[in-house]
Amino acid sequence: MSIIAAEAKPLSKKQIRHFVGGVRGALGISNHVCVDVEQLIDIVLPRAIPQFHYDVREPSYMADKHGEADPADMRISLREDVYDGMVAGNGRDRFTVLHEIGHLFLHQSDRIVLNRQTSHEKLKAYKDPEWQADFFAGEFLAFHGFVNRFSGPREMALAMGLSERAAQVRWSIYKQDGLVAA
Ligand SMILES: [Zn+2]
């Protein structure tokens, strides 16, 4: 059995990290340890990219999807409870918003190819658009330039508005990459 899967042009962790630094700089938020995500989608992104817009949709419409991105239209859609959670500072919902924004930046049509693959064949992480968007979101919210200020993932989670789970994932990546000592 084969399926048609969306495969993104490969991006390494290092490339995404570098790219996120550039985007944060271009948006004028490079020194923000904790990103104000509500301000990002209401003010910062629309000012930098006039085509950018977002909408908030009923849970009945979105079903099990937390968010969705349409890179051609520069639009993200957020499930209402995810939007509310983001406004309230919930780490998981903040991450979802940045994941969808990651798709807008990383997955314009020239970076996506449709590939026939057998179902047991797993997409290599660096070509998987979902992995890429997750990595973008993690780097954006927990920018590597700040991580050595923290003694561990819990402190980082509090300072950067991450869920504990996301902070643990980031921390182990930064440890692996030699960006934090402990
Ligand atoms: Zn996605």
GROMACS .gro file of C-alpha atoms and ligand atoms in nm:
model
  183
    1MET     CA    1   0.000   0.000   0.000
    2SER     CA    2   0.130   0.344  -0.075
    3ILE     CA    3   0.017   0.686   0.033
    4ILE     CA    4   0.088   1.032  -0.096
    5ALA     CA    5   0.261   1.228   0.175
    6ALA     CA    6   0.374   1.586   0.194
    7GLU     CA    7   0.746   1.600   0.227
    8ALA     CA    8   0.928   1.924   0.293
    9LYS     CA    9   1.266   2.011   0.158
   10PRO     CA   10   1.513   1.899   0.421
   11LEU     CA   11   1.609   2.137   0.699
   12SER     CA   12   1.857   2.058   0.972
   13LYS     CA   13   1.820   2.165   1.334
   14LYS     CA   14   2.105   2.408   1.275
   15GLN     CA   15   1.934   2.564   0.972
   16ILE     CA   16   1.603   2.607   1.152
   17ARG     CA   17   1.781   2.751   1.458
   18HIS     CA   18   1.962   3.003   1.239
   19PHE     CA   19   1.641   3.086   1.051
   20VAL     CA   20   1.444   3.143   1.375
   21GLY     CA   21   1.716   3.382   1.495
   22GLY     CA   22   1.677   3.577   1.171
   23VAL     CA   23   1.297   3.589   1.197
   24ARG     CA   24   1.306   3.701   1.562
   25GLY     CA   25   1.555   3.971   1.463
   26ALA     CA   26   1.349   4.090   1.167
   27LEU     CA   27   1.042   4.110   1.391
   28GLY     CA   28   1.236   4.316   1.646
   29ILE     CA   29   1.193   4.069   1.931
   30SER     CA   30   1.541   3.916   1.953
   31ASN     CA   31   1.583   4.020   2.316
   32HIS     CA   32   1.244   3.887   2.431
   33VAL     CA   33   1.313   3.595   2.663
   34CYS     CA   34   0.941   3.525   2.691
   35VAL     CA   35   0.754   3.582   2.366
   36ASP     CA   36   0.420   3.759   2.397
   37VAL     CA   37   0.232   3.537   2.152
   38GLU     CA   38  -0.091   3.738   2.160
   39GLN     CA   39   0.100   4.054   2.071
   40LEU     CA   40   0.290   3.857   1.807
   41ILE     CA   41  -0.023   3.761   1.613
   42ASP     CA   42  -0.216   4.083   1.680
   43ILE     CA   43   0.053   4.344   1.623
   44VAL     CA   44   0.404   4.226   1.542
   45LEU     CA   45   0.333   3.985   1.255
   46PRO     CA   46   0.063   4.194   1.081
   47ARG     CA   47   0.295   4.496   1.093
   48ALA     CA   48   0.588   4.301   0.943
   49ILE     CA   49   0.383   4.089   0.702
   50PRO     CA   50   0.062   4.267   0.599
   51GLN     CA   51  -0.078   3.950   0.436
   52PHE     CA   52  -0.061   3.763   0.765
   53HIS     CA   53  -0.396   3.701   0.932
   54TYR     CA   54  -0.555   3.454   1.166
   55ASP     CA   55  -0.901   3.339   1.261
   56VAL     CA   56  -1.050   3.167   1.560
   57ARG     CA   57  -1.283   2.876   1.488
   58GLU     CA   58  -1.547   2.681   1.671
   59PRO     CA   59  -1.436   2.351   1.822
   60SER     CA   60  -1.715   2.182   1.624
   61TYR     CA   61  -1.549   2.298   1.301
   62MET     CA   62  -1.192   2.216   1.398
   63ALA     CA   63  -1.275   1.883   1.565
   64ASP     CA   64  -0.952   1.726   1.691
   65LYS     CA   65  -0.729   1.981   1.519
   66HIS     CA   66  -0.584   2.246   1.749
   67GLY     CA   67  -0.477   2.469   1.465
   68GLU     CA   68  -0.422   2.482   1.094
   69ALA     CA   69  -0.201   2.681   0.858
   70ASP     CA   70  -0.250   2.794   0.500
   71PRO     CA   71   0.089   2.921   0.383
   72ALA     CA   72  -0.046   3.033   0.041
   73ASP     CA   73  -0.294   3.262   0.217
   74MET     CA   74  -0.055   3.350   0.505
   75ARG     CA   75  -0.332   3.248   0.743
   76ILE     CA   76  -0.351   3.040   1.055
   77SER     CA   77  -0.672   2.915   1.213
   78LEU     CA   78  -0.691   2.843   1.583
   79ARG     CA   79  -0.949   2.638   1.768
   80GLU     CA   80  -1.131   2.868   2.009
   81ASP     CA   81  -1.010   2.693   2.325
   82VAL     CA   82  -0.652   2.700   2.193
   83TYR     CA   83  -0.680   3.074   2.128
   84ASP     CA   84  -0.820   3.130   2.479
   85GLY     CA   85  -0.546   2.913   2.628
   86MET     CA   86  -0.279   3.109   2.441
   87VAL     CA   87  -0.421   3.438   2.577
   88ALA     CA   88  -0.417   3.287   2.926
   89GLY     CA   89  -0.051   3.189   2.882
   90ASN     CA   90  -0.096   2.813   2.855
   91GLY     CA   91   0.234   2.666   2.734
   92ARG     CA   92   0.085   2.399   2.512
   93ASP     CA   93  -0.145   2.645   2.334
   94ARG     CA   94   0.134   2.900   2.290
   95PHE     CA   95   0.336   2.621   2.128
   96THR     CA   96   0.048   2.532   1.893
   97VAL     CA   97   0.026   2.892   1.768
   98LEU     CA   98   0.401   2.899   1.695
   99HIS     CA   99   0.382   2.558   1.527
  100GLU     CA  100   0.123   2.697   1.281
  101ILE     CA  101   0.328   3.015   1.227
  102GLY     CA  102   0.625   2.785   1.157
  103HIS     CA  103   0.431   2.630   0.869
  104LEU     CA  104   0.377   2.977   0.720
  105PHE     CA  105   0.747   3.056   0.727
  106LEU     CA  106   0.882   2.715   0.635
  107HIS     CA  107   0.626   2.563   0.403
  108GLN     CA  108   0.548   2.793   0.117
  109SER     CA  109   0.466   2.575  -0.186
  110ASP     CA  110   0.821   2.579  -0.325
  111ARG     CA  111   0.938   2.396  -0.014
  112ILE     CA  112   0.680   2.118  -0.023
  113VAL     CA  113   0.678   1.818  -0.252
  114LEU     CA  114   0.424   1.540  -0.265
  115ASN     CA  115   0.581   1.201  -0.245
  116ARG     CA  116   0.451   0.853  -0.291
  117GLN     CA  117   0.576   0.640  -0.011
  118THR     CA  118   0.492   0.303   0.129
  119SER     CA  119   0.301   0.328   0.452
  120HIS     CA  120   0.566   0.154   0.663
  121GLU     CA  121   0.833   0.392   0.543
  122LYS     CA  122   0.871   0.665   0.799
  123LEU     CA  123   0.944   1.016   0.678
  124LYS     CA  124   1.290   1.127   0.785
  125ALA     CA  125   1.253   1.383   1.064
  126TYR     CA  126   1.438   1.660   0.884
  127LYS     CA  127   1.201   1.627   0.584
  128ASP     CA  128   0.885   1.597   0.791
  129PRO     CA  129   0.694   1.928   0.783
  130GLU     CA  130   0.543   1.854   1.126
  131TRP     CA  131   0.885   1.794   1.281
  132GLN     CA  132   1.014   2.113   1.117
  133ALA     CA  133   0.720   2.321   1.246
  134ASP     CA  134   0.764   2.175   1.596
  135PHE     CA  135   1.133   2.253   1.592
  136PHE     CA  136   1.060   2.608   1.471
  137ALA     CA  137   0.807   2.657   1.754
  138GLY     CA  138   1.044   2.521   2.020
  139GLU     CA  139   1.330   2.740   1.904
  140PHE     CA  140   1.111   3.046   1.869
  141LEU     CA  141   0.966   3.022   2.221
  142ALA     CA  142   1.282   2.894   2.390
  143PHE     CA  143   1.550   3.072   2.194
  144HIS     CA  144   1.884   2.897   2.236
  145GLY     CA  145   2.067   3.225   2.306
  146PHE     CA  146   1.897   3.247   2.647
  147VAL     CA  147   1.900   2.889   2.769
  148ASN     CA  148   2.229   2.894   2.957
  149ARG     CA  149   2.070   3.141   3.205
  150PHE     CA  150   1.859   2.863   3.347
  151SER     CA  151   1.950   2.589   3.589
  152GLY     CA  152   1.710   2.338   3.440
  153PRO     CA  153   1.395   2.279   3.234
  154ARG     CA  154   1.157   2.380   3.514
  155GLU     CA  155   1.311   2.725   3.551
  156MET     CA  156   1.319   2.761   3.173
  157ALA     CA  157   0.950   2.661   3.147
  158LEU     CA  158   0.849   2.932   3.394
  159ALA     CA  159   1.060   3.207   3.240
  160MET     CA  160   0.970   3.129   2.880
  161GLY     CA  161   0.606   3.025   2.917
  162LEU     CA  162   0.655   2.666   2.802
  163SER     CA  163   0.473   2.356   2.913
  164GLU     CA  164   0.693   2.137   3.130
  165ARG     CA  165   0.693   1.870   2.864
  166ALA     CA  166   0.809   2.116   2.594
  167ALA     CA  167   1.077   2.253   2.826
  168GLN     CA  168   1.208   1.902   2.890
  169VAL     CA  169   1.223   1.830   2.519
  170ARG     CA  170   1.406   2.156   2.449
  171TRP     CA  171   1.642   2.105   2.740
  172SER     CA  172   1.751   1.762   2.621
  173ILE     CA  173   1.805   1.896   2.268
  174TYR     CA  174   2.017   2.184   2.402
  175LYS     CA  175   2.211   1.942   2.618
  176GLN     CA  176   2.272   1.715   2.320
  177ASP     CA  177   2.391   2.013   2.118
  178GLY     CA  178   2.622   2.135   2.394
  179LEU     CA  179   2.429   2.458   2.459
  180VAL     CA  180   2.364   2.385   2.827
  181ALA     CA  181   2.599   2.208   3.063
  182ALA     CA  182   2.382   2.016   3.305
  183ZN      ZN  183   0.148   2.108   1.163
   0.00000   0.00000   0.00000
